[in-house]
Amino acid sequence: MFPHISGGQSGQKEPRLLPFRLGLRKIKSFLAILIGFCIWQTLRLFLPGLEMHPIFVYIYGVLELRETSDKTRDFGGMRIRATFTAILIGLPLMLLHDRLSPILEGSWTCTALEITILSVGALIVLGVAECVRCRAYCGLAAAIYIILLITHFESSSYLYSIMRAFQTMIGVFSAWLINVKILPHPPKPGTLSWRLEEWLGNYSKDSSNGKV
């Protein structure tokens, strides 16, 4: 049974259709995941070796649905810059690793090479990310770089490593499409966002009185 809420002055209980408040943010999250999935499946038509579900697309598509459209645009832009910084620095270091690995003998020397590339590269990424004004996302740039390098160490595939970072950009694009273009916030009167929020009860008196 669904939970009930009190209705009116009579104190009688009225059933609710859902056990939670269906706000526009929840609908946007649903749409961001759906759009990200569709974009990824389109890529899989040309690259069938990619995994079915892009976890980073889903995660960042939901995370970048900020309180306002301006925040989604600004924070999404910083996340994209952080991702590009990680890729541009990570690719040359992947090549360096592939050149030096065959020369080195013994597992401990290869491990030493990998940890050196990881640590020094992360330091470089943090510095460059600060220069390109990633601000709060400097740490994210380093995290993406580490994911790229470790994925490459384990698979030796450039495409697979880069696609991990590319998922971030698809997720941000999904959030931007929903929160800036399709359903911007705060909504303007007469727009789809305004009418949808009004339908959901966000701008109605009934919502504040517990009648919807």
JSON list of C-alpha atoms in Angstrom, two decimals:
[
{"chain": "A", "resi": 1, "resn": "MET", "atom": "CA", "xyz": [0.00, 0.00, 0.00]},
{"chain": "A", "resi": 2, "resn": "PHE", "atom": "CA", "xyz": [1.16, 3.51, -0.76]},
{"chain": "A", "resi": 3, "resn": "PRO", "atom": "CA", "xyz": [1.54, 5.97, 2.12]},
{"chain": "A", "resi": 4, "resn": "HIS", "atom": "CA", "xyz": [-1.27, 8.43, 2.75]},
{"chain": "A", "resi": 5, "resn": "ILE", "atom": "CA", "xyz": [-1.44, 12.13, 3.44]},
{"chain": "A", "resi": 6, "resn": "SER", "atom": "CA", "xyz": [-4.06, 14.07, 5.32]},
{"chain": "A", "resi": 7, "resn": "GLY", "atom": "CA", "xyz": [-6.54, 15.82, 3.11]},
{"chain": "A", "resi": 8, "resn": "GLY", "atom": "CA", "xyz": [-8.30, 19.07, 3.97]},
{"chain": "A", "resi": 9, "resn": "GLN", "atom": "CA", "xyz": [-9.77, 20.07, 7.28]},
{"chain": "A", "resi": 10, "resn": "SER", "atom": "CA", "xyz": [-11.73, 16.87, 7.75]},
{"chain": "A", "resi": 11, "resn": "GLY", "atom": "CA", "xyz": [-8.57, 14.99, 8.65]},
{"chain": "A", "resi": 12, "resn": "GLN", "atom": "CA", "xyz": [-9.44, 12.17, 6.27]},
{"chain": "A", "resi": 13, "resn": "LYS", "atom": "CA", "xyz": [-6.62, 10.28, 4.56]},
{"chain": "A", "resi": 14, "resn": "GLU", "atom": "CA", "xyz": [-6.32, 10.54, 0.79]},
{"chain": "A", "resi": 15, "resn": "PRO", "atom": "CA", "xyz": [-4.21, 8.06, -1.16]},
{"chain": "A", "resi": 16, "resn": "ARG", "atom": "CA", "xyz": [-1.22, 9.29, -3.14]},
{"chain": "A", "resi": 17, "resn": "LEU", "atom": "CA", "xyz": [-0.40, 7.88, -6.54]},
{"chain": "A", "resi": 18, "resn": "LEU", "atom": "CA", "xyz": [3.35, 7.79, -5.75]},
{"chain": "A", "resi": 19, "resn": "PRO", "atom": "CA", "xyz": [5.14, 7.44, -2.40]},
{"chain": "A", "resi": 20, "resn": "PHE", "atom": "CA", "xyz": [7.37, 10.40, -3.30]},
{"chain": "A", "resi": 21, "resn": "ARG", "atom": "CA", "xyz": [7.07, 13.82, -4.91]},
{"chain": "A", "resi": 22, "resn": "LEU", "atom": "CA", "xyz": [7.59, 13.59, -8.67]},
{"chain": "A", "resi": 23, "resn": "GLY", "atom": "CA", "xyz": [9.60, 16.71, -9.39]},
{"chain": "A", "resi": 24, "resn": "LEU", "atom": "CA", "xyz": [11.11, 17.96, -12.61]},
{"chain": "A", "resi": 25, "resn": "ARG", "atom": "CA", "xyz": [14.62, 17.00, -11.45]},
{"chain": "A", "resi": 26, "resn": "LYS", "atom": "CA", "xyz": [13.64, 13.33, -11.37]},
{"chain": "A", "resi": 27, "resn": "ILE", "atom": "CA", "xyz": [12.16, 13.54, -14.87]},
{"chain": "A", "resi": 28, "resn": "LYS", "atom": "CA", "xyz": [15.31, 15.27, -16.13]},
{"chain": "A", "resi": 29, "resn": "SER", "atom": "CA", "xyz": [17.48, 12.51, -14.65]},
{"chain": "A", "resi": 30, "resn": "PHE", "atom": "CA", "xyz": [15.39, 9.90, -16.42]},
{"chain": "A", "resi": 31, "resn": "LEU", "atom": "CA", "xyz": [15.71, 11.78, -19.74]},
{"chain": "A", "resi": 32, "resn": "ALA", "atom": "CA", "xyz": [19.47, 12.35, -19.34]},
{"chain": "A", "resi": 33, "resn": "ILE", "atom": "CA", "xyz": [20.07, 8.62, -18.83]},
{"chain": "A", "resi": 34, "resn": "LEU", "atom": "CA", "xyz": [17.82, 7.74, -21.76]},
{"chain": "A", "resi": 35, "resn": "ILE", "atom": "CA", "xyz": [19.48, 10.23, -24.12]},
{"chain": "A", "resi": 36, "resn": "GLY", "atom": "CA", "xyz": [22.95, 9.10, -23.06]},
{"chain": "A", "resi": 37, "resn": "PHE", "atom": "CA", "xyz": [21.98, 5.49, -23.70]},
{"chain": "A", "resi": 38, "resn": "CYS", "atom": "CA", "xyz": [20.66, 6.32, -27.19]},
{"chain": "A", "resi": 39, "resn": "ILE", "atom": "CA", "xyz": [23.82, 8.25, -28.12]},
{"chain": "A", "resi": 40, "resn": "TRP", "atom": "CA", "xyz": [26.00, 5.39, -26.90]},
{"chain": "A", "resi": 41, "resn": "GLN", "atom": "CA", "xyz": [24.03, 2.77, -28.81]},
{"chain": "A", "resi": 42, "resn": "THR", "atom": "CA", "xyz": [24.46, 4.85, -31.97]},
{"chain": "A", "resi": 43, "resn": "LEU", "atom": "CA", "xyz": [28.23, 4.72, -31.43]},
{"chain": "A", "resi": 44, "resn": "ARG", "atom": "CA", "xyz": [28.04, 0.95, -30.91]},
{"chain": "A", "resi": 45, "resn": "LEU", "atom": "CA", "xyz": [26.65, 0.58, -34.42]},
{"chain": "A", "resi": 46, "resn": "PHE", "atom": "CA", "xyz": [30.09, 1.63, -35.66]},
{"chain": "A", "resi": 47, "resn": "LEU", "atom": "CA", "xyz": [32.11, 0.25, -32.73]},
{"chain": "A", "resi": 48, "resn": "PRO", "atom": "CA", "xyz": [30.32, -2.97, -31.71]},
{"chain": "A", "resi": 49, "resn": "GLY", "atom": "CA", "xyz": [33.11, -3.90, -29.30]},
{"chain": "A", "resi": 50, "resn": "LEU", "atom": "CA", "xyz": [32.05, -1.20, -26.83]},
{"chain": "A", "resi": 51, "resn": "GLU", "atom": "CA", "xyz": [30.21, -2.24, -23.67]},
{"chain": "A", "resi": 52, "resn": "MET", "atom": "CA", "xyz": [26.42, -2.15, -23.66]},
{"chain": "A", "resi": 53, "resn": "HIS", "atom": "CA", "xyz": [26.02, 0.30, -20.77]},
{"chain": "A", "resi": 54, "resn": "PRO", "atom": "CA", "xyz": [28.32, 3.36, -20.47]},
{"chain": "A", "resi": 55, "resn": "ILE", "atom": "CA", "xyz": [28.48, 3.87, -16.72]},
{"chain": "A", "resi": 56, "resn": "PHE", "atom": "CA", "xyz": [30.21, 7.26, -16.87]},
{"chain": "A", "resi": 57, "resn": "VAL", "atom": "CA", "xyz": [27.60, 8.59, -19.32]},
{"chain": "A", "resi": 58, "resn": "TYR", "atom": "CA", "xyz": [24.87, 7.77, -16.83]},
{"chain": "A", "resi": 59, "resn": "ILE", "atom": "CA", "xyz": [26.77, 9.12, -13.83]},
{"chain": "A", "resi": 60, "resn": "TYR", "atom": "CA", "xyz": [27.81, 12.46, -15.30]},
{"chain": "A", "resi": 61, "resn": "GLY", "atom": "CA", "xyz": [24.50, 12.91, -17.11]},
{"chain": "A", "resi": 62, "resn": "VAL", "atom": "CA", "xyz": [22.76, 12.92, -13.74]},
{"chain": "A", "resi": 63, "resn": "LEU", "atom": "CA", "xyz": [25.46, 14.80, -11.79]},
{"chain": "A", "resi": 64, "resn": "GLU", "atom": "CA", "xyz": [25.54, 17.75, -14.19]},
{"chain": "A", "resi": 65, "resn": "LEU", "atom": "CA", "xyz": [21.81, 18.42, -13.83]},
{"chain": "A", "resi": 66, "resn": "ARG", "atom": "CA", "xyz": [22.50, 21.45, -11.67]},
{"chain": "A", "resi": 67, "resn": "GLU", "atom": "CA", "xyz": [20.06, 23.75, -9.89]},
{"chain": "A", "resi": 68, "resn": "THR", "atom": "CA", "xyz": [20.07, 26.20, -12.82]},
{"chain": "A", "resi": 69, "resn": "SER", "atom": "CA", "xyz": [20.86, 26.07, -16.51]},
{"chain": "A", "resi": 70, "resn": "ASP", "atom": "CA", "xyz": [23.74, 28.50, -16.01]},
{"chain": "A", "resi": 71, "resn": "LYS", "atom": "CA", "xyz": [25.38, 26.17, -13.50]},
{"chain": "A", "resi": 72, "resn": "THR", "atom": "CA", "xyz": [25.00, 23.22, -15.86]},
{"chain": "A", "resi": 73, "resn": "ARG", "atom": "CA", "xyz": [26.65, 25.25, -18.62]},
{"chain": "A", "resi": 74, "resn": "ASP", "atom": "CA", "xyz": [29.50, 26.53, -16.44]},
{"chain": "A", "resi": 75, "resn": "PHE", "atom": "CA", "xyz": [30.27, 23.34, -14.50]},
{"chain": "A", "resi": 76, "resn": "GLY", "atom": "CA", "xyz": [29.79, 21.20, -17.59]},
{"chain": "A", "resi": 77, "resn": "GLY", "atom": "CA", "xyz": [32.31, 23.35, -19.45]},
{"chain": "A", "resi": 78, "resn": "MET", "atom": "CA", "xyz": [34.85, 22.91, -16.66]},
{"chain": "A", "resi": 79, "resn": "ARG", "atom": "CA", "xyz": [34.29, 19.15, -16.67]},
{"chain": "A", "resi": 80, "resn": "ILE", "atom": "CA", "xyz": [34.87, 19.05, -20.45]},
{"chain": "A", "resi": 81, "resn": "ARG", "atom": "CA", "xyz": [38.09, 21.06, -20.11]},
{"chain": "A", "resi": 82, "resn": "ALA", "atom": "CA", "xyz": [39.25, 18.72, -17.38]},
{"chain": "A", "resi": 83, "resn": "THR", "atom": "CA", "xyz": [38.54, 15.72, -19.62]},
{"chain": "A", "resi": 84, "resn": "PHE", "atom": "CA", "xyz": [40.41, 17.17, -22.59]},
{"chain": "A", "resi": 85, "resn": "THR", "atom": "CA", "xyz": [43.35, 18.05, -20.35]},
{"chain": "A", "resi": 86, "resn": "ALA", "atom": "CA", "xyz": [43.55, 14.45, -19.15]},
{"chain": "A", "resi": 87, "resn": "ILE", "atom": "CA", "xyz": [43.37, 13.09, -22.71]},
{"chain": "A", "resi": 88, "resn": "LEU", "atom": "CA", "xyz": [45.92, 15.49, -24.22]},
{"chain": "A", "resi": 89, "resn": "ILE", "atom": "CA", "xyz": [48.48, 14.74, -21.53]},
{"chain": "A", "resi": 90, "resn": "GLY", "atom": "CA", "xyz": [47.59, 11.07, -21.19]},
{"chain": "A", "resi": 91, "resn": "LEU", "atom": "CA", "xyz": [48.02, 10.12, -24.86]},
{"chain": "A", "resi": 92, "resn": "PRO", "atom": "CA", "xyz": [51.74, 11.07, -25.17]},
{"chain": "A", "resi": 93, "resn": "LEU", "atom": "CA", "xyz": [52.49, 9.29, -21.89]},
{"chain": "A", "resi": 94, "resn": "MET", "atom": "CA", "xyz": [50.70, 6.18, -23.16]},
{"chain": "A", "resi": 95, "resn": "LEU", "atom": "CA", "xyz": [53.00, 6.26, -26.19]},
{"chain": "A", "resi": 96, "resn": "LEU", "atom": "CA", "xyz": [56.01, 6.73, -23.94]},
{"chain": "A", "resi": 97, "resn": "HIS", "atom": "CA", "xyz": [54.97, 3.74, -21.86]},
{"chain": "A", "resi": 98, "resn": "ASP", "atom": "CA", "xyz": [54.55, 1.55, -24.94]},
{"chain": "A", "resi": 99, "resn": "ARG", "atom": "CA", "xyz": [58.00, 2.57, -26.23]},
{"chain": "A", "resi": 100, "resn": "LEU", "atom": "CA", "xyz": [59.84, 1.95, -22.97]},
{"chain": "A", "resi": 101, "resn": "SER", "atom": "CA", "xyz": [58.07, -1.20, -21.76]},
{"chain": "A", "resi": 102, "resn": "PRO", "atom": "CA", "xyz": [59.67, -3.58, -24.31]},
{"chain": "A", "resi": 103, "resn": "ILE", "atom": "CA", "xyz": [63.13, -2.23, -23.47]},
{"chain": "A", "resi": 104, "resn": "LEU", "atom": "CA", "xyz": [62.82, -2.79, -19.74]},
{"chain": "A", "resi": 105, "resn": "GLU", "atom": "CA", "xyz": [63.29, -6.29, -18.38]},
{"chain": "A", "resi": 106, "resn": "GLY", "atom": "CA", "xyz": [61.63, -7.62, -15.25]},
{"chain": "A", "resi": 107, "resn": "SER", "atom": "CA", "xyz": [58.25, -6.98, -13.78]},
{"chain": "A", "resi": 108, "resn": "TRP", "atom": "CA", "xyz": [59.52, -4.59, -11.10]},
{"chain": "A", "resi": 109, "resn": "THR", "atom": "CA", "xyz": [61.05, -2.21, -13.68]},
{"chain": "A", "resi": 110, "resn": "CYS", "atom": "CA", "xyz": [57.79, -2.12, -15.64]},
{"chain": "A", "resi": 111, "resn": "THR", "atom": "CA", "xyz": [55.89, -1.44, -12.44]},
{"chain": "A", "resi": 112, "resn": "ALA", "atom": "CA", "xyz": [58.32, 1.34, -11.54]},
{"chain": "A", "resi": 113, "resn": "LEU", "atom": "CA", "xyz": [57.82, 2.85, -14.99]},
{"chain": "A", "resi": 114, "resn": "GLU", "atom": "CA", "xyz": [54.05, 2.76, -14.63]},
{"chain": "A", "resi": 115, "resn": "ILE", "atom": "CA", "xyz": [53.94, 4.36, -11.19]},
{"chain": "A", "resi": 116, "resn": "THR", "atom": "CA", "xyz": [56.40, 7.04, -12.35]},
{"chain": "A", "resi": 117, "resn": "ILE", "atom": "CA", "xyz": [54.25, 7.88, -15.36]},
{"chain": "A", "resi": 118, "resn": "LEU", "atom": "CA", "xyz": [51.11, 7.88, -13.22]},
{"chain": "A", "resi": 119, "resn": "SER", "atom": "CA", "xyz": [52.46, 10.14, -10.49]},
{"chain": "A", "resi": 120, "resn": "VAL", "atom": "CA", "xyz": [54.43, 12.59, -12.65]},
{"chain": "A", "resi": 121, "resn": "GLY", "atom": "CA", "xyz": [51.64, 12.74, -15.22]},
{"chain": "A", "resi": 122, "resn": "ALA", "atom": "CA", "xyz": [49.04, 13.45, -12.52]},
{"chain": "A", "resi": 123, "resn": "LEU", "atom": "CA", "xyz": [51.17, 16.35, -11.29]},
{"chain": "A", "resi": 124, "resn": "ILE", "atom": "CA", "xyz": [51.38, 17.76, -14.81]},
{"chain": "A", "resi": 125, "resn": "VAL", "atom": "CA", "xyz": [47.63, 17.34, -15.33]},
{"chain": "A", "resi": 126, "resn": "LEU", "atom": "CA", "xyz": [46.87, 19.19, -12.09]},
{"chain": "A", "resi": 127, "resn": "GLY", "atom": "CA", "xyz": [49.09, 22.10, -13.14]},
{"chain": "A", "resi": 128, "resn": "VAL", "atom": "CA", "xyz": [47.67, 22.34, -16.65]},
{"chain": "A", "resi": 129, "resn": "ALA", "atom": "CA", "xyz": [44.09, 22.01, -15.38]},
{"chain": "A", "resi": 130, "resn": "GLU", "atom": "CA", "xyz": [44.67, 24.96, -13.08]},
{"chain": "A", "resi": 131, "resn": "CYS", "atom": "CA", "xyz": [46.05, 27.00, -15.98]},
{"chain": "A", "resi": 132, "resn": "VAL", "atom": "CA", "xyz": [42.99, 26.33, -18.13]},
{"chain": "A", "resi": 133, "resn": "ARG", "atom": "CA", "xyz": [40.69, 27.30, -15.23]},
{"chain": "A", "resi": 134, "resn": "CYS", "atom": "CA", "xyz": [39.18, 23.96, -14.40]},
{"chain": "A", "resi": 135, "resn": "ARG", "atom": "CA", "xyz": [38.99, 25.23, -10.81]},
{"chain": "A", "resi": 136, "resn": "ALA", "atom": "CA", "xyz": [37.05, 22.70, -8.72]},
{"chain": "A", "resi": 137, "resn": "TYR", "atom": "CA", "xyz": [37.54, 20.10, -11.45]},
{"chain": "A", "resi": 138, "resn": "CYS", "atom": "CA", "xyz": [41.34, 19.98, -11.34]},
{"chain": "A", "resi": 139, "resn": "GLY", "atom": "CA", "xyz": [41.13, 16.86, -9.19]},
{"chain": "A", "resi": 140, "resn": "LEU", "atom": "CA", "xyz": [38.69, 15.33, -11.69]},
{"chain": "A", "resi": 141, "resn": "ALA", "atom": "CA", "xyz": [41.20, 15.92, -14.50]},
{"chain": "A", "resi": 142, "resn": "ALA", "atom": "CA", "xyz": [43.81, 13.96, -12.55]},
{"chain": "A", "resi": 143, "resn": "ALA", "atom": "CA", "xyz": [41.29, 11.21, -11.79]},
{"chain": "A", "resi": 144, "resn": "ILE", "atom": "CA", "xyz": [40.36, 10.85, -15.47]},
{"chain": "A", "resi": 145, "resn": "TYR", "atom": "CA", "xyz": [44.04, 10.77, -16.38]},
{"chain": "A", "resi": 146, "resn": "ILE", "atom": "CA", "xyz": [44.66, 7.95, -13.89]},
{"chain": "A", "resi": 147, "resn": "ILE", "atom": "CA", "xyz": [41.68, 5.99, -15.24]},
{"chain": "A", "resi": 148, "resn": "LEU", "atom": "CA", "xyz": [42.99, 6.44, -18.80]},
{"chain": "A", "resi": 149, "resn": "LEU", "atom": "CA", "xyz": [46.48, 5.26, -17.97]},
{"chain": "A", "resi": 150, "resn": "ILE", "atom": "CA", "xyz": [45.48, 2.29, -15.82]},
{"chain": "A", "resi": 151, "resn": "THR", "atom": "CA", "xyz": [42.95, 1.18, -18.43]},
{"chain": "A", "resi": 152, "resn": "HIS", "atom": "CA", "xyz": [45.68, 1.37, -21.05]},
{"chain": "A", "resi": 153, "resn": "PHE", "atom": "CA", "xyz": [48.17, -0.51, -18.87]},
{"chain": "A", "resi": 154, "resn": "GLU", "atom": "CA", "xyz": [45.69, -3.36, -18.51]},
{"chain": "A", "resi": 155, "resn": "SER", "atom": "CA", "xyz": [44.27, -3.49, -22.04]},
{"chain": "A", "resi": 156, "resn": "SER", "atom": "CA", "xyz": [46.96, -1.84, -24.23]},
{"chain": "A", "resi": 157, "resn": "SER", "atom": "CA", "xyz": [44.09, -0.35, -26.25]},
{"chain": "A", "resi": 158, "resn": "TYR", "atom": "CA", "xyz": [44.10, 3.36, -27.03]},
{"chain": "A", "resi": 159, "resn": "LEU", "atom": "CA", "xyz": [40.52, 3.38, -28.26]},
{"chain": "A", "resi": 160, "resn": "TYR", "atom": "CA", "xyz": [39.15, 1.67, -25.16]},
{"chain": "A", "resi": 161, "resn": "SER", "atom": "CA", "xyz": [41.00, 4.10, -22.90]},
{"chain": "A", "resi": 162, "resn": "ILE", "atom": "CA", "xyz": [39.86, 7.19, -24.79]},
{"chain": "A", "resi": 163, "resn": "MET", "atom": "CA", "xyz": [36.25, 6.00, -24.91]},
{"chain": "A", "resi": 164, "resn": "ARG", "atom": "CA", "xyz": [36.25, 5.96, -21.10]},
{"chain": "A", "resi": 165, "resn": "ALA", "atom": "CA", "xyz": [36.95, 9.69, -21.15]},
{"chain": "A", "resi": 166, "resn": "PHE", "atom": "CA", "xyz": [34.58, 10.24, -24.07]},
{"chain": "A", "resi": 167, "resn": "GLN", "atom": "CA", "xyz": [31.77, 8.87, -21.93]},
{"chain": "A", "resi": 168, "resn": "THR", "atom": "CA", "xyz": [32.23, 11.88, -19.64]},
{"chain": "A", "resi": 169, "resn": "MET", "atom": "CA", "xyz": [31.63, 14.25, -22.53]},
{"chain": "A", "resi": 170, "resn": "ILE", "atom": "CA", "xyz": [28.52, 12.38, -23.66]},
{"chain": "A", "resi": 171, "resn": "GLY", "atom": "CA", "xyz": [27.14, 12.53, -20.12]},
{"chain": "A", "resi": 172, "resn": "VAL", "atom": "CA", "xyz": [27.78, 16.29, -19.89]},
{"chain": "A", "resi": 173, "resn": "PHE", "atom": "CA", "xyz": [26.21, 16.79, -23.32]},
{"chain": "A", "resi": 174, "resn": "SER", "atom": "CA", "xyz": [23.09, 14.88, -22.23]},
{"chain": "A", "resi": 175, "resn": "ALA", "atom": "CA", "xyz": [22.75, 17.05, -19.12]},
{"chain": "A", "resi": 176, "resn": "TRP", "atom": "CA", "xyz": [23.31, 20.22, -21.17]},
{"chain": "A", "resi": 177, "resn": "LEU", "atom": "CA", "xyz": [20.73, 19.18, -23.73]},
{"chain": "A", "resi": 178, "resn": "ILE", "atom": "CA", "xyz": [18.12, 18.55, -21.04]},
{"chain": "A", "resi": 179, "resn": "ASN", "atom": "CA", "xyz": [18.87, 21.30, -18.52]},
{"chain": "A", "resi": 180, "resn": "VAL", "atom": "CA", "xyz": [19.82, 24.10, -20.90]},
{"chain": "A", "resi": 181, "resn": "LYS", "atom": "CA", "xyz": [18.04, 23.51, -24.21]},
{"chain": "A", "resi": 182, "resn": "ILE", "atom": "CA", "xyz": [14.96, 21.33, -23.66]},
{"chain": "A", "resi": 183, "resn": "LEU", "atom": "CA", "xyz": [13.95, 22.04, -20.03]},
{"chain": "A", "resi": 184, "resn": "PRO", "atom": "CA", "xyz": [15.91, 25.09, -18.85]},
{"chain": "A", "resi": 185, "resn": "HIS", "atom": "CA", "xyz": [15.73, 26.27, -15.25]},
{"chain": "A", "resi": 186, "resn": "PRO", "atom": "CA", "xyz": [14.52, 28.67, -14.03]},
{"chain": "A", "resi": 187, "resn": "PRO", "atom": "CA", "xyz": [11.77, 28.36, -16.62]},
{"chain": "A", "resi": 188, "resn": "LYS", "atom": "CA", "xyz": [10.24, 31.27, -18.48]},
{"chain": "A", "resi": 189, "resn": "PRO", "atom": "CA", "xyz": [6.45, 31.67, -18.58]},
{"chain": "A", "resi": 190, "resn": "GLY", "atom": "CA", "xyz": [4.85, 29.82, -21.45]},
{"chain": "A", "resi": 191, "resn": "THR", "atom": "CA", "xyz": [7.81, 27.49, -22.10]},
{"chain": "A", "resi": 192, "resn": "LEU", "atom": "CA", "xyz": [7.72, 23.71, -21.87]},
{"chain": "A", "resi": 193, "resn": "SER", "atom": "CA", "xyz": [9.62, 23.81, -18.56]},
{"chain": "A", "resi": 194, "resn": "TRP", "atom": "CA", "xyz": [7.11, 26.21, -17.04]},
{"chain": "A", "resi": 195, "resn": "ARG", "atom": "CA", "xyz": [4.10, 24.19, -18.14]},
{"chain": "A", "resi": 196, "resn": "LEU", "atom": "CA", "xyz": [5.64, 20.91, -17.03]},
{"chain": "A", "resi": 197, "resn": "GLU", "atom": "CA", "xyz": [6.54, 22.26, -13.60]},
{"chain": "A", "resi": 198, "resn": "GLU", "atom": "CA", "xyz": [3.09, 23.73, -13.28]},
{"chain": "A", "resi": 199, "resn": "TRP", "atom": "CA", "xyz": [1.58, 20.37, -14.19]},
{"chain": "A", "resi": 200, "resn": "LEU", "atom": "CA", "xyz": [3.74, 18.65, -11.62]},
{"chain": "A", "resi": 201, "resn": "GLY", "atom": "CA", "xyz": [2.47, 21.04, -8.99]},
{"chain": "A", "resi": 202, "resn": "ASN", "atom": "CA", "xyz": [5.71, 22.92, -8.30]},
{"chain": "A", "resi": 203, "resn": "TYR", "atom": "CA", "xyz": [4.06, 26.29, -8.88]},
{"chain": "A", "resi": 204, "resn": "SER", "atom": "CA", "xyz": [0.55, 25.47, -7.69]},
{"chain": "A", "resi": 205, "resn": "LYS", "atom": "CA", "xyz": [-0.99, 26.22, -4.33]},
{"chain": "A", "resi": 206, "resn": "ASP", "atom": "CA", "xyz": [-2.28, 22.68, -4.11]},
{"chain": "A", "resi": 207, "resn": "SER", "atom": "CA", "xyz": [1.27, 21.37, -3.90]},
{"chain": "A", "resi": 208, "resn": "SER", "atom": "CA", "xyz": [2.09, 23.46, -0.84]},
{"chain": "A", "resi": 209, "resn": "ASN", "atom": "CA", "xyz": [-1.16, 22.42, 0.80]},
{"chain": "A", "resi": 210, "resn": "GLY", "atom": "CA", "xyz": [-0.48, 18.72, 0.27]},
{"chain": "A", "resi": 211, "resn": "LYS", "atom": "CA", "xyz": [-3.34, 18.20, -2.17]},
{"chain": "A", "resi": 212, "resn": "VAL", "atom": "CA", "xyz": [-1.21, 16.92, -5.06]}
]
